[in-house]
mmCIF file with all atom_site columns, C-alpha atoms in Angstrom:
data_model
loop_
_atom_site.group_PDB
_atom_site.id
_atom_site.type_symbol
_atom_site.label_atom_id
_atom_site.label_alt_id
_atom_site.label_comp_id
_atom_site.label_asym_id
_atom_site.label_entity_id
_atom_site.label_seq_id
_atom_site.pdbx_PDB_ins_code
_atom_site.Cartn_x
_atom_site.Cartn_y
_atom_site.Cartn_z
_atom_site.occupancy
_atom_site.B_iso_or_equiv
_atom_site.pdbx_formal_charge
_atom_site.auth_seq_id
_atom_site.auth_comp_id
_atom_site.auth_asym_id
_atom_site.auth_atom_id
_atom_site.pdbx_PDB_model_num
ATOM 1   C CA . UNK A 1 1   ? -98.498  259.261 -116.829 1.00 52.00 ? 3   UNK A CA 1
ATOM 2   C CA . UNK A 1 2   ? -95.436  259.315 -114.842 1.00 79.00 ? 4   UNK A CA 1
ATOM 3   C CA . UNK A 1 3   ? -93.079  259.381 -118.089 1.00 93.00 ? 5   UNK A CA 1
ATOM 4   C CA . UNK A 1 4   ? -93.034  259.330 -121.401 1.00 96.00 ? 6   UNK A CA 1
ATOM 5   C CA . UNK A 1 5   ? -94.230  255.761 -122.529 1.00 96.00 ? 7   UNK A CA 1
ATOM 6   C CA . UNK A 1 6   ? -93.464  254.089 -126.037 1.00 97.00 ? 8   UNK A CA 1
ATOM 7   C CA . UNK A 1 7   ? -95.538  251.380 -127.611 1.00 97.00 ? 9   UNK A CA 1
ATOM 8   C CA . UNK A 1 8   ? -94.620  248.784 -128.788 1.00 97.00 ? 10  UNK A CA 1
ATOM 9   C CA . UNK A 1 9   ? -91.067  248.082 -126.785 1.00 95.00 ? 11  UNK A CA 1
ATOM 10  C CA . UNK A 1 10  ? -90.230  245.942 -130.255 1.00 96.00 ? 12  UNK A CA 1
ATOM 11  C CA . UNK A 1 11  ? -91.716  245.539 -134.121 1.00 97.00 ? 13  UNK A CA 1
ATOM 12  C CA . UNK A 1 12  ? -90.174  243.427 -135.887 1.00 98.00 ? 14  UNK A CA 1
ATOM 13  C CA . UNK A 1 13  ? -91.922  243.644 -139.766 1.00 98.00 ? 15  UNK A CA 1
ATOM 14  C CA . UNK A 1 14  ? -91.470  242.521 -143.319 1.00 98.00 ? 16  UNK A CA 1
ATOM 15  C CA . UNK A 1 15  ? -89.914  244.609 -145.834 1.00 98.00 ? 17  UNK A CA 1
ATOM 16  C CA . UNK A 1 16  ? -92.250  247.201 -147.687 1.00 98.00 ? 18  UNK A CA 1
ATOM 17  C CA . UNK A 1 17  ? -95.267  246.985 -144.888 1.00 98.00 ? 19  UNK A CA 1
ATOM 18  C CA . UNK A 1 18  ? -96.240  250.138 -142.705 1.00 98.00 ? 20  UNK A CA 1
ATOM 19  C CA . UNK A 1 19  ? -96.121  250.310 -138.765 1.00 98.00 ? 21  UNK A CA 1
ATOM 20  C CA . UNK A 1 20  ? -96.929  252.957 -136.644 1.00 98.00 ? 22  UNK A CA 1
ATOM 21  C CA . UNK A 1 21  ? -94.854  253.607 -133.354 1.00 98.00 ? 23  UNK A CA 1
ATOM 22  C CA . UNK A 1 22  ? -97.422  255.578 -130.719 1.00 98.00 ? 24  UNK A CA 1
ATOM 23  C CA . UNK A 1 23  ? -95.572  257.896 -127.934 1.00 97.00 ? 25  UNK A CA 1
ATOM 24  C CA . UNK A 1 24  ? -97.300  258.959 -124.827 1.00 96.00 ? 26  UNK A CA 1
ATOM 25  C CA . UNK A 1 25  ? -95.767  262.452 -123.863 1.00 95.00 ? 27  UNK A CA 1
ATOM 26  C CA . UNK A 1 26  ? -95.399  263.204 -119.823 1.00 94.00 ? 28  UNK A CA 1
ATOM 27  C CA . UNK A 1 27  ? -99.009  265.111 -119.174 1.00 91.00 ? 29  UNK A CA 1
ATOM 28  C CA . UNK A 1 28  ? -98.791  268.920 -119.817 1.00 88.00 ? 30  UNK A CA 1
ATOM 29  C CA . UNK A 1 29  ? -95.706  268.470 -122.074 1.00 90.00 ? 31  UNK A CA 1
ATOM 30  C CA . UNK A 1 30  ? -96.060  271.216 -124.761 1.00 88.00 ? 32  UNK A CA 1
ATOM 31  C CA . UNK A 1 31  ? -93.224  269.980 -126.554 1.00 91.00 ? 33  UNK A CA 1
ATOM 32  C CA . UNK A 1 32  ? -92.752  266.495 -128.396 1.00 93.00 ? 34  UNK A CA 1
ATOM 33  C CA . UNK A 1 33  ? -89.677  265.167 -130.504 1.00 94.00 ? 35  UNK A CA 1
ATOM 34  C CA . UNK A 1 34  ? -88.755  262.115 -132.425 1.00 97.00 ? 36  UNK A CA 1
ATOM 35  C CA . UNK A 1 35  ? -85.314  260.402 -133.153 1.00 96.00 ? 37  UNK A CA 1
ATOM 36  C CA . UNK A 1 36  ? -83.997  257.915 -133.874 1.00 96.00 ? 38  UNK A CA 1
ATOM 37  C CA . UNK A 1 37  ? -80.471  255.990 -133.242 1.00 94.00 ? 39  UNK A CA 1
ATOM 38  C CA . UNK A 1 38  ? -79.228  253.106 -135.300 1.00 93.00 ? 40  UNK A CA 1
ATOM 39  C CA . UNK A 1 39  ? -76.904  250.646 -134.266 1.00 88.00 ? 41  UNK A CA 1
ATOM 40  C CA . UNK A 1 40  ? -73.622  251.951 -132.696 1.00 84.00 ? 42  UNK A CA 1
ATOM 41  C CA . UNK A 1 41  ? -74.329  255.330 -134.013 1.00 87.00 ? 43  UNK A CA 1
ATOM 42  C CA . UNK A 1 42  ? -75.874  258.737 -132.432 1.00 88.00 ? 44  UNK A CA 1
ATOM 43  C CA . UNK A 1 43  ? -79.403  260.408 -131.893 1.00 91.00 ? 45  UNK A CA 1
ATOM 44  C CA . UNK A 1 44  ? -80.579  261.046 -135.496 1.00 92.00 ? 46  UNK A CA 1
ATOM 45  C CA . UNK A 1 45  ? -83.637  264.267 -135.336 1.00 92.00 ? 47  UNK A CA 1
ATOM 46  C CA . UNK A 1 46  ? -86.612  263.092 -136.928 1.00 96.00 ? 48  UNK A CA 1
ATOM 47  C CA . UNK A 1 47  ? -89.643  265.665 -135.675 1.00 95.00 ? 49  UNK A CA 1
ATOM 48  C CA . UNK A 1 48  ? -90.455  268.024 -133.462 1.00 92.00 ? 50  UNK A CA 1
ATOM 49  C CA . UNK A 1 49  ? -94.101  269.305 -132.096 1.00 92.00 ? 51  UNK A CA 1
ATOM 50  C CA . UNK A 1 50  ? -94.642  272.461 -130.173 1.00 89.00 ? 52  UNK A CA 1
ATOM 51  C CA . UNK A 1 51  ? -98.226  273.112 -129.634 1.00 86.00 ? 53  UNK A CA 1
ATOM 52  C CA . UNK A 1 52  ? -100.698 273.836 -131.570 1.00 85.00 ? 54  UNK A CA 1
ATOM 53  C CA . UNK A 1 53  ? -97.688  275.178 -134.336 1.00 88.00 ? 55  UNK A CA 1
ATOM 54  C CA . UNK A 1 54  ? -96.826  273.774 -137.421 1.00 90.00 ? 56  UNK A CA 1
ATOM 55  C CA . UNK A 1 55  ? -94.771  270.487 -136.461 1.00 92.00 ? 57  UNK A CA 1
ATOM 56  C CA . UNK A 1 56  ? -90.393  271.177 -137.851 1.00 92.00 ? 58  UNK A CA 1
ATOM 57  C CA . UNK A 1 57  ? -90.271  268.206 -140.204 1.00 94.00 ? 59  UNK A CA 1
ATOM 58  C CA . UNK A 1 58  ? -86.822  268.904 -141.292 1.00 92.00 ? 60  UNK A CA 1
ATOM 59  C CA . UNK A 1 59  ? -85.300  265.565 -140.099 1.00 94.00 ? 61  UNK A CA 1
ATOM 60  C CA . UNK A 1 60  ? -87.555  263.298 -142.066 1.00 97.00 ? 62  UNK A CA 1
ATOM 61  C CA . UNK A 1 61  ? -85.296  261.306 -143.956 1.00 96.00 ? 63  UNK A CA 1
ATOM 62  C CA . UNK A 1 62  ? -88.184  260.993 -146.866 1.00 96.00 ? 64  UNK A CA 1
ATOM 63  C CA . UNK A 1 63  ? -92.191  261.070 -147.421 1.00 97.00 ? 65  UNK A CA 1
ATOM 64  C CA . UNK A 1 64  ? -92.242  257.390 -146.625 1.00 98.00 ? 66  UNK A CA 1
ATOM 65  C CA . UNK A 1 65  ? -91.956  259.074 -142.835 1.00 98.00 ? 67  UNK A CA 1
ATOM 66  C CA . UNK A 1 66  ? -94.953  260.969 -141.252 1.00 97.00 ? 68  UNK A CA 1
ATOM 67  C CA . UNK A 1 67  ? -96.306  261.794 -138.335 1.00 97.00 ? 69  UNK A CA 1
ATOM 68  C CA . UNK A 1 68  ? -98.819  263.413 -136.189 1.00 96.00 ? 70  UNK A CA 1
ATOM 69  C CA . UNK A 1 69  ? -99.882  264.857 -132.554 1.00 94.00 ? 71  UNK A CA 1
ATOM 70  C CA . UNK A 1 70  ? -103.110 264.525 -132.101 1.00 85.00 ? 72  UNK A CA 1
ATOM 71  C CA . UNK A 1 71  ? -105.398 266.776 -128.834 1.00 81.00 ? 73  UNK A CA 1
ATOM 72  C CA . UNK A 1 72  ? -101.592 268.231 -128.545 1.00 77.00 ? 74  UNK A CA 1
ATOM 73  C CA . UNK A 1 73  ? -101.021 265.012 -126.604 1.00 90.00 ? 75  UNK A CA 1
ATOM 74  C CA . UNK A 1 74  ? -100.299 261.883 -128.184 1.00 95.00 ? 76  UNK A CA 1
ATOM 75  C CA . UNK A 1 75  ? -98.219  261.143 -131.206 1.00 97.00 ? 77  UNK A CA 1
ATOM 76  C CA . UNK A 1 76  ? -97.725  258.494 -134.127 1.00 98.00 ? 78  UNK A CA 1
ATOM 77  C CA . UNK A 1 77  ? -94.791  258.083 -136.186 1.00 98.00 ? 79  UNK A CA 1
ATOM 78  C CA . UNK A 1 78  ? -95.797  256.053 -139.469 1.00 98.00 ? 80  UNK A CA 1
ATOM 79  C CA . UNK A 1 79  ? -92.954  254.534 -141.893 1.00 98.00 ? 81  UNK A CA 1
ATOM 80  C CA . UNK A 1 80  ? -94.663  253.614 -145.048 1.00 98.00 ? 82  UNK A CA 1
ATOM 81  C CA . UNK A 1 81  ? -93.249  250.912 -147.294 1.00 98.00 ? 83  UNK A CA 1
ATOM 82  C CA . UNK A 1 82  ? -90.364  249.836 -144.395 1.00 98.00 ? 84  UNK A CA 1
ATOM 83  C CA . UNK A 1 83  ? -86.652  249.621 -145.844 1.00 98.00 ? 85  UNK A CA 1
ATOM 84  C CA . UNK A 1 84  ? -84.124  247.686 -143.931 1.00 97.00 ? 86  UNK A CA 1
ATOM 85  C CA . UNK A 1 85  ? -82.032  250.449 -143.572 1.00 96.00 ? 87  UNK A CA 1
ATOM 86  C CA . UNK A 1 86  ? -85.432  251.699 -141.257 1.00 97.00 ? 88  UNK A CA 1
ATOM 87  C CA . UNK A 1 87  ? -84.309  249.215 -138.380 1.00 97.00 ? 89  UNK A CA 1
ATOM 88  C CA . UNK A 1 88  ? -82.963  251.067 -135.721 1.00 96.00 ? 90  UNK A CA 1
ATOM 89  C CA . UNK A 1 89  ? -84.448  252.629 -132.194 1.00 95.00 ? 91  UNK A CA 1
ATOM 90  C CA . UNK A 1 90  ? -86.966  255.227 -132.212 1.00 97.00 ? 92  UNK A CA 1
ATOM 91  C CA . UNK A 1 91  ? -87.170  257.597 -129.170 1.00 96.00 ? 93  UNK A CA 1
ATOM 92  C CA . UNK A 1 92  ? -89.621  260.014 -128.271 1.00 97.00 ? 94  UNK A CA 1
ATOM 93  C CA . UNK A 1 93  ? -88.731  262.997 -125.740 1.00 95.00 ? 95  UNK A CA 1
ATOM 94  C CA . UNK A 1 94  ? -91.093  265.101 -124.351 1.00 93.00 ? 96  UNK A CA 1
ATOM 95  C CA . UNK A 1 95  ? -90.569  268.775 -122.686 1.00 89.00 ? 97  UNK A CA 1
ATOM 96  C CA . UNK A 1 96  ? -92.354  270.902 -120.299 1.00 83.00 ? 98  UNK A CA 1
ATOM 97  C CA . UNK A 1 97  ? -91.894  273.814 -122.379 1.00 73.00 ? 99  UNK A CA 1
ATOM 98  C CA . UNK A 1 98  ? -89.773  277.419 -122.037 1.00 67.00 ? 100 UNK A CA 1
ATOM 99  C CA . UNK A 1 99  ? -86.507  275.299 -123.048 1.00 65.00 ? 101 UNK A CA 1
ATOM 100 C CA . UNK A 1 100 ? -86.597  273.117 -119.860 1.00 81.00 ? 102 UNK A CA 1
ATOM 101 C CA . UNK A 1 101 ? -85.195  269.583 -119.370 1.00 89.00 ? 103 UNK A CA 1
ATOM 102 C CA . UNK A 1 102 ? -85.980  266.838 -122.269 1.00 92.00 ? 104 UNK A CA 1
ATOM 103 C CA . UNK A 1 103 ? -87.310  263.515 -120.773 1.00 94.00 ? 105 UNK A CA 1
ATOM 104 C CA . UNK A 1 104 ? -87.169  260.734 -123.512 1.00 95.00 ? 106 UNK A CA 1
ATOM 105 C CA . UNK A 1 105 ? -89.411  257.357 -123.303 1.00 96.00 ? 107 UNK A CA 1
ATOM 106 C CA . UNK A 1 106 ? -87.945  253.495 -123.560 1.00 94.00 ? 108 UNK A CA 1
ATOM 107 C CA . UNK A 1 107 ? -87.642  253.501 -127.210 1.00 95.00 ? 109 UNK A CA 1
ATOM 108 C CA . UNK A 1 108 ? -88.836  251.134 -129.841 1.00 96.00 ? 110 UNK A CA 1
ATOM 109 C CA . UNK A 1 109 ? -86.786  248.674 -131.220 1.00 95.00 ? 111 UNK A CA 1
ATOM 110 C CA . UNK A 1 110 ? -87.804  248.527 -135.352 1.00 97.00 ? 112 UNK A CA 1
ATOM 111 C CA . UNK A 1 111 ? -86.314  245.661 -136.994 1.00 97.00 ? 113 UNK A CA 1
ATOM 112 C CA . UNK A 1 112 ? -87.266  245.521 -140.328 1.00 98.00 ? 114 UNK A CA 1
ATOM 113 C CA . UNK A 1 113 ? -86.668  241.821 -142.482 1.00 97.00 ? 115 UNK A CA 1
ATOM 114 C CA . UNK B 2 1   ? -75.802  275.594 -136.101 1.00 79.00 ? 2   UNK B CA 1
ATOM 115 C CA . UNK B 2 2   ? -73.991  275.352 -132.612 1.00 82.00 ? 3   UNK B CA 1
ATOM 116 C CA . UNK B 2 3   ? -71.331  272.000 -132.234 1.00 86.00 ? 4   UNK B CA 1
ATOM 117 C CA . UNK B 2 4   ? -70.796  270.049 -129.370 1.00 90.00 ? 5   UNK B CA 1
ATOM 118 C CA . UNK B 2 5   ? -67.693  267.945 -128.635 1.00 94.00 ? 6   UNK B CA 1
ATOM 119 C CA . UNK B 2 6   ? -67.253  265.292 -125.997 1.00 97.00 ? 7   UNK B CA 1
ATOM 120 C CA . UNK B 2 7   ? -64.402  263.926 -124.348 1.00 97.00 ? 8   UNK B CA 1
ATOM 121 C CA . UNK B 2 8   ? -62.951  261.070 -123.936 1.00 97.00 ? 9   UNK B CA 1
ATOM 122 C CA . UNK B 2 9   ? -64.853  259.164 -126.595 1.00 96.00 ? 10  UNK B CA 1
ATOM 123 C CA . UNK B 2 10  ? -64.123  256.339 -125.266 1.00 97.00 ? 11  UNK B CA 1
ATOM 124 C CA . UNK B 2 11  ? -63.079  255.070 -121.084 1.00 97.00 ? 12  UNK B CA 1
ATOM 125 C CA . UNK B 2 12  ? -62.030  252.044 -119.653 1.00 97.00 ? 13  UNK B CA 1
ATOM 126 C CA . UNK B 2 13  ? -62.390  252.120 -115.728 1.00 96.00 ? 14  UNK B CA 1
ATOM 127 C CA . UNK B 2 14  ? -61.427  249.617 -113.078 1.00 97.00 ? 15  UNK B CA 1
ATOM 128 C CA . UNK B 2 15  ? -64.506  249.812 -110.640 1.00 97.00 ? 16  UNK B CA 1
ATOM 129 C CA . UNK B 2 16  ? -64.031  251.890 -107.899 1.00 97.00 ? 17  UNK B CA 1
ATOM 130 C CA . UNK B 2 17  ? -62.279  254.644 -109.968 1.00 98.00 ? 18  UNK B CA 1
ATOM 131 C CA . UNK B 2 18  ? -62.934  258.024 -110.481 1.00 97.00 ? 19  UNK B CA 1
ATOM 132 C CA . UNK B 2 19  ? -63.634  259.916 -113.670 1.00 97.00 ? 20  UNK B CA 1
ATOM 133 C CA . UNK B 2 20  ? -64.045  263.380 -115.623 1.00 98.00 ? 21  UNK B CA 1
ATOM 134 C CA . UNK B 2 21  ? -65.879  263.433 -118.701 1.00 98.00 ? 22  UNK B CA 1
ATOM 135 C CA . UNK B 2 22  ? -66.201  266.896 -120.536 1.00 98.00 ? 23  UNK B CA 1
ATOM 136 C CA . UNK B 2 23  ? -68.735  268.148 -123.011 1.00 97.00 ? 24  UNK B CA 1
ATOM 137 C CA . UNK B 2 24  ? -67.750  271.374 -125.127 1.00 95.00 ? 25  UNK B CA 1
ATOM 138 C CA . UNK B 2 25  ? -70.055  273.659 -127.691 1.00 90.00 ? 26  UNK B CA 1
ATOM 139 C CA . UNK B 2 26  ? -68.947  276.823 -129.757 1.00 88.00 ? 27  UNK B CA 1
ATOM 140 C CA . UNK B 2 27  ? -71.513  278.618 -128.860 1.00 86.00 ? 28  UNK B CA 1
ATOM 141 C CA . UNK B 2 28  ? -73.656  279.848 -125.349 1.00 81.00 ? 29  UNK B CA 1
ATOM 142 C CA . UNK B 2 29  ? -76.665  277.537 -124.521 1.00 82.00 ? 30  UNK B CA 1
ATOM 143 C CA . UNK B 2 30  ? -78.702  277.721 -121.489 1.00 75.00 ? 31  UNK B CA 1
ATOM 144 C CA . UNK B 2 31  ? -80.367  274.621 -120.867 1.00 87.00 ? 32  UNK B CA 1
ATOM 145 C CA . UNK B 2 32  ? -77.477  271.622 -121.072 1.00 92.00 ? 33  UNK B CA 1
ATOM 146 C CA . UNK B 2 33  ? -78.057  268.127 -119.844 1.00 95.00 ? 34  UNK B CA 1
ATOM 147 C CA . UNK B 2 34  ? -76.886  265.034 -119.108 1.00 97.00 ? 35  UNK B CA 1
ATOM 148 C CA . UNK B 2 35  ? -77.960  261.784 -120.305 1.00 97.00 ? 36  UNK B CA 1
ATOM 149 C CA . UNK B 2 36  ? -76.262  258.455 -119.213 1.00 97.00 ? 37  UNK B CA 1
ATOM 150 C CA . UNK B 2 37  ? -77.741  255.496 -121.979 1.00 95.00 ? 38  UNK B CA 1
ATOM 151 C CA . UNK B 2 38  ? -77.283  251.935 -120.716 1.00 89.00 ? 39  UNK B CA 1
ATOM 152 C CA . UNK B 2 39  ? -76.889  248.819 -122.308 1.00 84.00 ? 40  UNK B CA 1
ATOM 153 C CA . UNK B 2 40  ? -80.490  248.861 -123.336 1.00 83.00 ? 41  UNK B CA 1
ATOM 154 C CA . UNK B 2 41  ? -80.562  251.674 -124.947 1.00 87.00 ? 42  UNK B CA 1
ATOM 155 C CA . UNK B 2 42  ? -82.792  253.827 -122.393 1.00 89.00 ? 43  UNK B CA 1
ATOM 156 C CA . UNK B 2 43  ? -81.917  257.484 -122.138 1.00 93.00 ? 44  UNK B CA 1
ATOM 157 C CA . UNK B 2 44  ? -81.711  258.713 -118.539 1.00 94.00 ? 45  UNK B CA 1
ATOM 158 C CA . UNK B 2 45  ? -81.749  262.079 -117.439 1.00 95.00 ? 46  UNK B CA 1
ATOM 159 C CA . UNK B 2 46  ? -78.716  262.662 -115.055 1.00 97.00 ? 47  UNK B CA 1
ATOM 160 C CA . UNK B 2 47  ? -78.495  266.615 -114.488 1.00 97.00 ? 48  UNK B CA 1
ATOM 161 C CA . UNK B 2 48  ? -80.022  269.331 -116.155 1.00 94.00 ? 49  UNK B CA 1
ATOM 162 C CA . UNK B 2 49  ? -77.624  272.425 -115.604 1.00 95.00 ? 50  UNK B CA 1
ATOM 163 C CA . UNK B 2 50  ? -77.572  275.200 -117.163 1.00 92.00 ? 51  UNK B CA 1
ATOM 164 C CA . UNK B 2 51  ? -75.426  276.442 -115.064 1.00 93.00 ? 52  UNK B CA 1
ATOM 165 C CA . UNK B 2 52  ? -73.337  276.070 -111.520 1.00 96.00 ? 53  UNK B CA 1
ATOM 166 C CA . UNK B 2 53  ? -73.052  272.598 -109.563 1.00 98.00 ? 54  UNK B CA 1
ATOM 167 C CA . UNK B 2 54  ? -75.399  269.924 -108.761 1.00 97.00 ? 55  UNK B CA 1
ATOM 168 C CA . UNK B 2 55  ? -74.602  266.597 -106.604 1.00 97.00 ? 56  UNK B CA 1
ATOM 169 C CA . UNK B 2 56  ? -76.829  263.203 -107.131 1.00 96.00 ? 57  UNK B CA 1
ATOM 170 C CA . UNK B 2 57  ? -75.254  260.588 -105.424 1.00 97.00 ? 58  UNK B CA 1
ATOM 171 C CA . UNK B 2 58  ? -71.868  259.574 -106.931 1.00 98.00 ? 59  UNK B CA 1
ATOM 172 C CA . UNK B 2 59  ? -72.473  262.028 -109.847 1.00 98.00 ? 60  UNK B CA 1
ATOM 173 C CA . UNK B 2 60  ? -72.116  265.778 -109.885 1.00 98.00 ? 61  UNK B CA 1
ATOM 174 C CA . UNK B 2 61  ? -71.621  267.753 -112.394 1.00 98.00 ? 62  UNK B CA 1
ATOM 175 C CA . UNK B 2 62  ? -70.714  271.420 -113.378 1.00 98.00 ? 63  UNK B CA 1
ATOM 176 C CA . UNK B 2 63  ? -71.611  273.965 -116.399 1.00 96.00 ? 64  UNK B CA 1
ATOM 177 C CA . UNK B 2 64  ? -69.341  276.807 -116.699 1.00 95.00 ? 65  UNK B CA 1
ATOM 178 C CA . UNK B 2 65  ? -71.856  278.661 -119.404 1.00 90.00 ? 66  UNK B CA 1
ATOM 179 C CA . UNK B 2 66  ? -69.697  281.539 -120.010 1.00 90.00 ? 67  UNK B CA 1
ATOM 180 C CA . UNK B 2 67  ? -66.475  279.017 -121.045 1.00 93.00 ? 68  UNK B CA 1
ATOM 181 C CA . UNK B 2 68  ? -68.794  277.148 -123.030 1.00 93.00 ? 69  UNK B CA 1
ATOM 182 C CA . UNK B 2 69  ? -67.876  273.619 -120.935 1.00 95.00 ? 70  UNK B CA 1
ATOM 183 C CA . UNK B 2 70  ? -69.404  271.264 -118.819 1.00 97.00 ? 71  UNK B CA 1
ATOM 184 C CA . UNK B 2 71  ? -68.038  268.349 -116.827 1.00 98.00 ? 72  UNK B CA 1
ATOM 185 C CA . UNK B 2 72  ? -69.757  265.289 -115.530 1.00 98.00 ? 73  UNK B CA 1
ATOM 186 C CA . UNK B 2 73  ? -67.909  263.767 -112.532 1.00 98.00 ? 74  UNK B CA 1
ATOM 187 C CA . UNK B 2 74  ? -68.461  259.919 -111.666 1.00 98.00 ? 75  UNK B CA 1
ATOM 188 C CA . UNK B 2 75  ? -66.787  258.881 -108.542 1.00 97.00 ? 76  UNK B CA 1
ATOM 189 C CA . UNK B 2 76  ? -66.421  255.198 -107.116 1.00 98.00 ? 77  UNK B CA 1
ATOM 190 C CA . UNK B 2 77  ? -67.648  253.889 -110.307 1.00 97.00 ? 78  UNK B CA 1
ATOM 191 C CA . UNK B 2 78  ? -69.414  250.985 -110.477 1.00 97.00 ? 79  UNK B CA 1
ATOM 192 C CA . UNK B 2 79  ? -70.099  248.162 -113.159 1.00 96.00 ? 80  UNK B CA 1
ATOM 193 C CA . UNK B 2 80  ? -73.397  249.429 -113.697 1.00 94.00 ? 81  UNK B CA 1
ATOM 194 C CA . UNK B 2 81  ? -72.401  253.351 -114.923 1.00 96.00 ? 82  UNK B CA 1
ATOM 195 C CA . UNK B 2 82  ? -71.072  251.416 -117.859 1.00 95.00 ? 83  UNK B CA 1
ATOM 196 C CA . UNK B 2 83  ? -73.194  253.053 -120.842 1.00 95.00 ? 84  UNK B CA 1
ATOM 197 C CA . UNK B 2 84  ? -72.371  256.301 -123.600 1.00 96.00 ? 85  UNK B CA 1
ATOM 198 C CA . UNK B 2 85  ? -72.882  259.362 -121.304 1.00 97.00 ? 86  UNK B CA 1
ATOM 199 C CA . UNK B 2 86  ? -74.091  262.437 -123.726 1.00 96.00 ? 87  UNK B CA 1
ATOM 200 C CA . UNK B 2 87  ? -74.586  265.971 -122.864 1.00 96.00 ? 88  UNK B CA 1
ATOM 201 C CA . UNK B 2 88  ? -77.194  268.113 -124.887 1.00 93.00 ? 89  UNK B CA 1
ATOM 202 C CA . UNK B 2 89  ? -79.206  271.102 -124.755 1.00 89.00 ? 90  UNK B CA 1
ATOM 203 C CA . UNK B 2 90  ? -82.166  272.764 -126.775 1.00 82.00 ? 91  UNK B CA 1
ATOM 204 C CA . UNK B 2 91  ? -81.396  275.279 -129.583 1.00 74.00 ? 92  UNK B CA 1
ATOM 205 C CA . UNK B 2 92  ? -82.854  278.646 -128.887 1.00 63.00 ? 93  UNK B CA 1
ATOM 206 C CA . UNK B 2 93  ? -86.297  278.215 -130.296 1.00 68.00 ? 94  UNK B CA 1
ATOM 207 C CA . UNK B 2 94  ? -86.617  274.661 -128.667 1.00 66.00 ? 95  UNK B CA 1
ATOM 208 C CA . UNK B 2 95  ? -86.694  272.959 -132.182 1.00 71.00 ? 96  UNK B CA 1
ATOM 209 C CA . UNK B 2 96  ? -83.847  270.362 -131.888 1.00 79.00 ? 97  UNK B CA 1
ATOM 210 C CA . UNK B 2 97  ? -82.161  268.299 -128.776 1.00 85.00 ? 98  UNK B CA 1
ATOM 211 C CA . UNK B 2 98  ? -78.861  268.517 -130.124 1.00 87.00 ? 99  UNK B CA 1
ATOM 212 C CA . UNK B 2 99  ? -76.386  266.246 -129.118 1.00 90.00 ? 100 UNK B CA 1
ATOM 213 C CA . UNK B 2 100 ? -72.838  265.635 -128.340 1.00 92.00 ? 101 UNK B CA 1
ATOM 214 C CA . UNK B 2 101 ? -70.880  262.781 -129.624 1.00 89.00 ? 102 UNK B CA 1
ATOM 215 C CA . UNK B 2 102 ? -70.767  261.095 -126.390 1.00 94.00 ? 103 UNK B CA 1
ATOM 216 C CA . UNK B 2 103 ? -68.440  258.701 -124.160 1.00 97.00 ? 104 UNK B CA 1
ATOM 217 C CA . UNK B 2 104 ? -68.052  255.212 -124.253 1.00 96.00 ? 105 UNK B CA 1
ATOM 218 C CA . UNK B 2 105 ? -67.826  253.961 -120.757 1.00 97.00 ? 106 UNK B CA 1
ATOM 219 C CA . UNK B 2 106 ? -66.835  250.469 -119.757 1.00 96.00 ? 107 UNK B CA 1
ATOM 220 C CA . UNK B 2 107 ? -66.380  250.567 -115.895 1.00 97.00 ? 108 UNK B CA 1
ATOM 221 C CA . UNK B 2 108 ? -64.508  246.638 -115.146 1.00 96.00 ? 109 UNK B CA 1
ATOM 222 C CA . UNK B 2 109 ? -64.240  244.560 -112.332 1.00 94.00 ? 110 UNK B CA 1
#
C-alpha cells in the first residue's frame, strides 16, 4: 500500500481478554517497529523486526506481550490477559532499510475497561 | 545509549508568528528526522536530514551533524501546526527510533 496501515483505528476490550492489533508495513519495508504512547506521555519501544533476523524484543514490558511478522510482511501485536494500565496508542513504523527515514501508520487506540 | 534533548518543551504562538525549535543528542547520528504529531495522535514525517537544509513549504529545517543539533523552523504559523513536534533518528544497527522529548506547540488566534 501507499503507507503503513493499522487495524483496527480503536479496541476498546474488557479487562483480562486478548486482542491482536495487525500492522500493514509500506511494501518492500525490511524493517518493522512497534510502540506505543500513553496518554500525555512519549513513544514507549515495544519491538523491532529486521528481516528474516531474530525480532529485538527488549521493550516488551512482560510475556503477556508478543508478537510476530509473518512472509517478512505483515505483523501482529497480541496482549494477553489486557491490564488497564495496557490502554494507550500503539504505532507501528515501517523502514526501507540501510537506516533510512521511519514512516509510522495511524495508530490504534487500546482502551482497556 | 545516545540522549536527545528538545527545546522549548513547551510554545505558545500567536498565528502568524515565527518559530525555532531545537533538537540536541550527545552523540553523532546520521539519519535524524522530524515528526510533527497532531491532535490525533498521527505521526507525520516532516524532514528527514541527516544533514544540511531542506525547505517544505513554511517549514525548513537544518542538521548541523558535526555540532550534534538540529533546528526545525516554522514560519507564518498557523492554527493547524499546533501538535508536539519530535526529532529522532535510528541507532546504528537500526534497532530503536529513539526519540526526543519533544515540543508542545499551541499556535492561537
Amino acid at each position: 500500500g501507499a503507507g503503513v496501515s493499522q487495524s483496527p483505528s480503536n479496541k476498546v476490550t474488557e479487562k483480562g481478554k486478548d486482542v491482536e492489533l495487525r500492522c500493514d508495513p509500506i511494501s518492500g519495508h525490511t524493517a518493522l517497529y512497534w510502540y506505543r504512547q500513553s496518554l500525555g506521555q512519549g513513544l514507549e519501544f515495544l519491538i523491532y523486526f529486521q528481516g528474516n533476523s531474530a525480532p529485538d524484543k527488549s521493550g516488551l514490558p512482560s510475556d503477556r506481550f508478543s508478537a510476530e511478522r509473518t512472509g517478512g510482511s505483515v505483523s501482529t501485536l497480541t496482549i494477553q490477559r489486557t491490564q488497564q494500565e495496557d490502554s494507550a496508542v500503539y504505532l507501528c513504523a515501517s523502514v526501507r532499510g540501510g537506516n533510512t527515514e521511519a514512516f509510522f501508520g495511524q495508530g490504534t487506540r487500546l482502551t482497556v475497561v | 545509549g545516545i540522549q536527545v534533548e528538545q527545546s522549548p518543551p513547551d510554545l505558545i504562538l500567536q498565528e502568524g508568528a515565527n518559530s525555532t525549535l531545537r533538537c540536541n543528542f550527545s552523540d553523532s547520528v546520521n539519519n535524524l528526522q522530524w515528526f510533527h504529531q497532531n491532535p490525533w495522535g498521527q505521526l507525520i514525517n516532516l524532514f528527514y536530514i541527516p544533514s544540511g537544509t531542506k525547505q517544505n513549504g513554511r517549514l525548513s529545517a537544518t542538521t548541523v551533524a558535526t555540532e550534534r543539533y538540529s533546528l526545525l523552523y516554522i514560519s507564518s504559523s498557523q492554527t493547524t501546526d499546533s501538535g508536539v513536534y519530535f526529532c529522532a533518528f535510528l541507532t546504528g544497527g537500526g534497532n530503536k527510533l529513539t526519540f526526543g522529548t519533544g515540543t508542545q506547540l499551541k499556535v492561537e488566534l
